[in-house]
CSV table of C-alpha atoms and ligand atoms in Angstrom, one decimal:
chain,number,residue,atom,x,y,z
A,196,MET,CA,-35.0,-24.0,25.0
A,197,GLY,CA,-34.4,-25.0,21.0
A,198,VAL,CA,-31.6,-27.0,20.1
A,199,THR,CA,-29.6,-24.3,18.7
A,200,LYS,CA,-30.2,-22.2,21.9
A,201,LEU,CA,-29.0,-25.2,24.0
A,202,THR,CA,-26.3,-25.7,21.8
A,203,LYS,CA,-25.3,-22.1,22.0
A,204,TYR,CA,-25.3,-22.4,26.1
A,205,LEU,CA,-23.5,-25.7,26.1
A,206,GLY,CA,-20.4,-24.0,24.0
A,207,PHE,CA,-20.7,-21.0,26.3
A,208,LEU,CA,-20.2,-23.0,29.1
A,209,PHE,CA,-17.8,-25.4,27.3
A,210,VAL,CA,-15.3,-21.6,26.5
A,211,ILE,CA,-15.7,-20.8,30.6
A,212,CYS,CA,-14.8,-24.0,31.9
A,213,PHE,CA,-12.2,-24.4,29.3
A,214,THR,CA,-10.5,-20.9,29.8
A,215,SER,CA,-10.4,-21.1,33.5
A,216,CYS,CA,-9.2,-24.9,33.6
A,217,VAL,CA,-6.2,-23.7,31.3
A,218,TYR,CA,-5.6,-20.5,33.8
A,219,ASN,CA,-5.3,-23.1,36.9
A,220,ILE,CA,-3.2,-25.2,35.2
A,221,GLU,CA,-0.6,-22.3,34.0
A,222,GLU,CA,-1.1,-20.9,37.8
A,223,GLU,CA,0.3,-24.8,38.6
A,224,LEU,CA,3.3,-24.9,36.4
A,225,TYR,CA,4.1,-21.6,36.6
A,226,PRO,CA,4.4,-20.1,40.1
A,227,ASP,CA,6.7,-17.5,39.3
A,228,ALA,CA,5.1,-16.7,36.2
A,229,GLY,CA,5.1,-13.0,38.2
A,230,CYS,CA,9.1,-12.8,38.7
A,231,SER,CA,10.3,-13.7,42.5
A,232,THR,CA,12.7,-10.9,43.6
A,233,VAL,CA,12.2,-11.4,47.2
A,234,ALA,CA,15.3,-11.9,49.5
A,235,MET,CA,17.6,-12.1,46.6
A,236,SER,CA,20.8,-13.9,46.9
A,237,TYR,CA,24.2,-12.6,45.5
A,238,GLN,CA,25.5,-16.4,45.2
A,239,ASN,CA,22.4,-17.8,44.3
A,240,ASP,CA,20.3,-15.4,41.6
A,241,ILE,CA,22.8,-12.4,40.8
A,242,ASN,CA,25.9,-14.4,40.1
A,243,PRO,CA,24.4,-16.7,38.3
A,244,ILE,CA,23.2,-14.4,36.1
A,245,ILE,CA,26.1,-12.5,35.6
A,246,LYS,CA,28.2,-15.5,35.0
A,247,SER,CA,25.9,-17.1,31.9
A,248,ASN,CA,25.4,-13.1,30.5
A,249,CYS,CA,28.7,-11.6,30.9
A,250,GLN,CA,31.4,-13.2,32.5
A,251,GLY,CA,32.6,-14.4,28.7
A,252,CYS,CA,33.7,-10.6,28.3
A,253,HIS,CA,34.0,-9.6,32.2
A,254,ASP,CA,35.6,-12.3,33.9
A,255,ARG,CA,39.6,-11.7,35.4
A,256,GLN,CA,41.5,-12.3,31.8
A,257,THR,CA,39.2,-10.9,29.5
A,258,ASN,CA,38.6,-7.4,31.4
A,259,ASN,CA,36.5,-5.9,28.2
A,260,GLY,CA,36.6,-2.1,28.8
A,261,ASN,CA,38.5,-2.8,31.1
A,262,VAL,CA,35.4,-3.9,33.2
A,263,THR,CA,35.8,-7.4,35.5
A,264,LEU,CA,32.4,-8.3,36.8
A,265,GLU,CA,33.8,-12.3,38.3
A,266,ASP,CA,33.3,-12.3,42.4
A,267,TYR,CA,31.5,-9.8,44.5
A,268,ILE,CA,34.4,-7.4,45.4
A,269,ASN,CA,34.7,-6.7,41.1
A,270,LEU,CA,30.7,-6.4,40.3
A,271,ILE,CA,30.1,-4.3,43.7
A,272,LYS,CA,32.3,-1.8,41.9
A,273,PHE,CA,29.9,-1.2,39.1
A,274,VAL,CA,26.9,-1.4,41.4
A,275,ASN,CA,28.0,1.7,43.5
A,276,ASN,CA,29.0,4.1,40.6
A,277,GLY,CA,25.6,3.1,38.7
A,278,ARG,CA,27.5,1.7,35.0
A,279,LEU,CA,25.8,-2.2,35.5
A,280,VAL,CA,22.1,-0.7,36.2
A,281,GLY,CA,22.8,1.8,32.9
A,282,ALA,CA,24.0,-1.1,30.6
A,283,ILE,CA,21.7,-3.5,31.1
A,284,ASN,CA,18.8,-1.3,31.1
A,285,ARG,CA,20.6,0.4,27.7
A,286,LYS,CA,20.6,3.8,29.4
A,287,GLU,CA,21.3,6.6,27.3
A,288,GLY,CA,25.3,7.5,27.9
A,289,PHE,CA,25.8,3.8,28.6
A,290,ALA,CA,27.5,0.9,26.6
A,291,PRO,CA,24.7,-1.4,26.1
A,292,MET,CA,25.3,-4.6,27.9
A,293,PRO,CA,25.3,-7.9,27.1
A,294,GLN,CA,27.2,-6.6,23.8
A,295,SER,CA,25.9,-7.5,20.7
A,296,ALA,CA,23.3,-10.0,22.0
A,297,PRO,CA,19.6,-9.5,23.5
A,298,LYS,CA,18.6,-7.5,26.1
A,299,LEU,CA,18.8,-9.4,29.7
A,300,LEU,CA,15.1,-10.4,30.5
A,301,ASP,CA,12.9,-8.2,32.3
A,302,CYS,CA,13.3,-10.5,35.4
A,303,GLU,CA,17.1,-10.9,35.3
A,304,ILE,CA,17.1,-6.9,35.5
A,305,GLU,CA,14.5,-6.9,38.0
A,306,LYS,CA,16.2,-9.0,40.3
A,307,ILE,CA,19.8,-7.3,40.3
A,308,GLU,CA,18.0,-3.9,40.7
A,309,GLN,CA,16.0,-5.6,43.6
A,310,TRP,CA,19.0,-7.1,45.2
A,311,ILE,CA,20.6,-3.9,44.4
A,312,ASP,CA,17.3,-2.1,46.3
A,313,GLN,CA,17.9,-4.7,49.0
A,314,GLY,CA,21.7,-3.7,49.8
A,315,ALA,CA,23.1,-5.6,47.2
A,316,LEU,CA,24.7,-7.8,50.0
A,317,ASP,CA,27.5,-10.6,49.4
A,318,ASN,CA,25.1,-13.0,50.3
B,630,HEC,C1,30.2,-10.2,24.1
B,630,HEC,C2,31.3,-9.1,24.8
B,630,HEC,C3,30.7,-8.7,26.1
B,630,HEC,C4,30.1,-9.2,26.9
B,630,HEC,C5,28.8,-11.1,26.9
B,630,HEC,C6,29.2,-8.2,27.9
B,630,HEC,N1,30.2,-7.0,28.0
B,630,HEC,FE1,29.9,-5.7,29.1
B,630,HEC,N2,31.4,-4.8,28.2
B,630,HEC,C7,32.1,-5.1,26.6
B,630,HEC,C8,33.2,-4.3,26.5
B,630,HEC,C9,33.7,-4.3,25.2
B,630,HEC,C10,33.0,-3.2,26.9
B,630,HEC,C11,33.5,-1.7,26.8
B,630,HEC,C12,32.7,-0.8,25.9
B,630,HEC,C13,32.7,0.6,26.1
B,630,HEC,O1,33.6,1.6,26.5
B,630,HEC,O2,31.9,1.2,24.8
B,630,HEC,C14,31.7,-3.5,28.0
B,630,HEC,C15,31.7,-2.7,29.2
B,630,HEC,C16,30.6,-2.6,30.1
B,630,HEC,C17,30.3,-1.8,31.5
B,630,HEC,C18,30.9,-0.6,31.1
B,630,HEC,C19,29.5,0.6,30.4
B,630,HEC,C20,30.0,1.9,30.8
B,630,HEC,O3,29.3,2.4,29.9
B,630,HEC,O4,30.9,2.2,31.8
B,630,HEC,C21,29.8,-2.5,32.0
B,630,HEC,C22,29.1,-2.1,33.0
B,630,HEC,C23,29.3,-3.6,31.4
B,630,HEC,N3,30.0,-3.9,30.1
B,630,HEC,C24,28.6,-4.9,32.4
B,630,HEC,C25,28.1,-6.2,31.1
B,630,HEC,C26,27.7,-6.9,31.9
B,630,HEC,C27,26.8,-6.8,33.5
B,630,HEC,C28,27.2,-7.8,31.3
B,630,HEC,C29,26.3,-8.6,30.8
B,630,HEC,C30,24.9,-8.7,31.4
B,630,HEC,C31,27.9,-7.6,29.8
B,630,HEC,N4,28.8,-6.6,30.5
B,630,HEC,C32,28.4,-8.4,28.5
B,630,HEC,C33,32.3,-6.4,26.3
B,630,HEC,C34,31.3,-7.5,26.9
């Protein structure tokens, strides 16, 4: 094997090793990179998303657009009438939410939709 060929060969090996190492590290650091939506809980998963993105305008006091999302008993009304899912997905015919802010992260939307699919429990 000539020197040039050998250098190319080693370079190739290096690239393979390097990319697979980076891949492994990433997998260790972000085990949930795929967004975990198993066994969603209102308390642990859903309410925190609503609290940090929506409650400034939709707690009992502010009640923007006559929409209160504080507490399960209020939130569930907008789950059942479909307004919540329509608004966060910015579907036509719904006021796009959160208002004047970027769309929720895909993972946050998935969590909410999965929680609803799993029965929208007060869990
Ligand atoms: C900056 C204030 C603000 C924030 C933040 C906000 N909203 Fe709203 N929301 C409003 C206002 C104002 C309305 C009434 C808008 C209208 O009817 O055009 C509204 C209406 C709604 C409606 C009724 C929509 C419809 O078309 O019937 C839903 C559901 C809703 N918001 C959910 C949310 C959710 C979920 C979040 C968080 C992800 C959120 N909002 C964040 C101000 C806000």
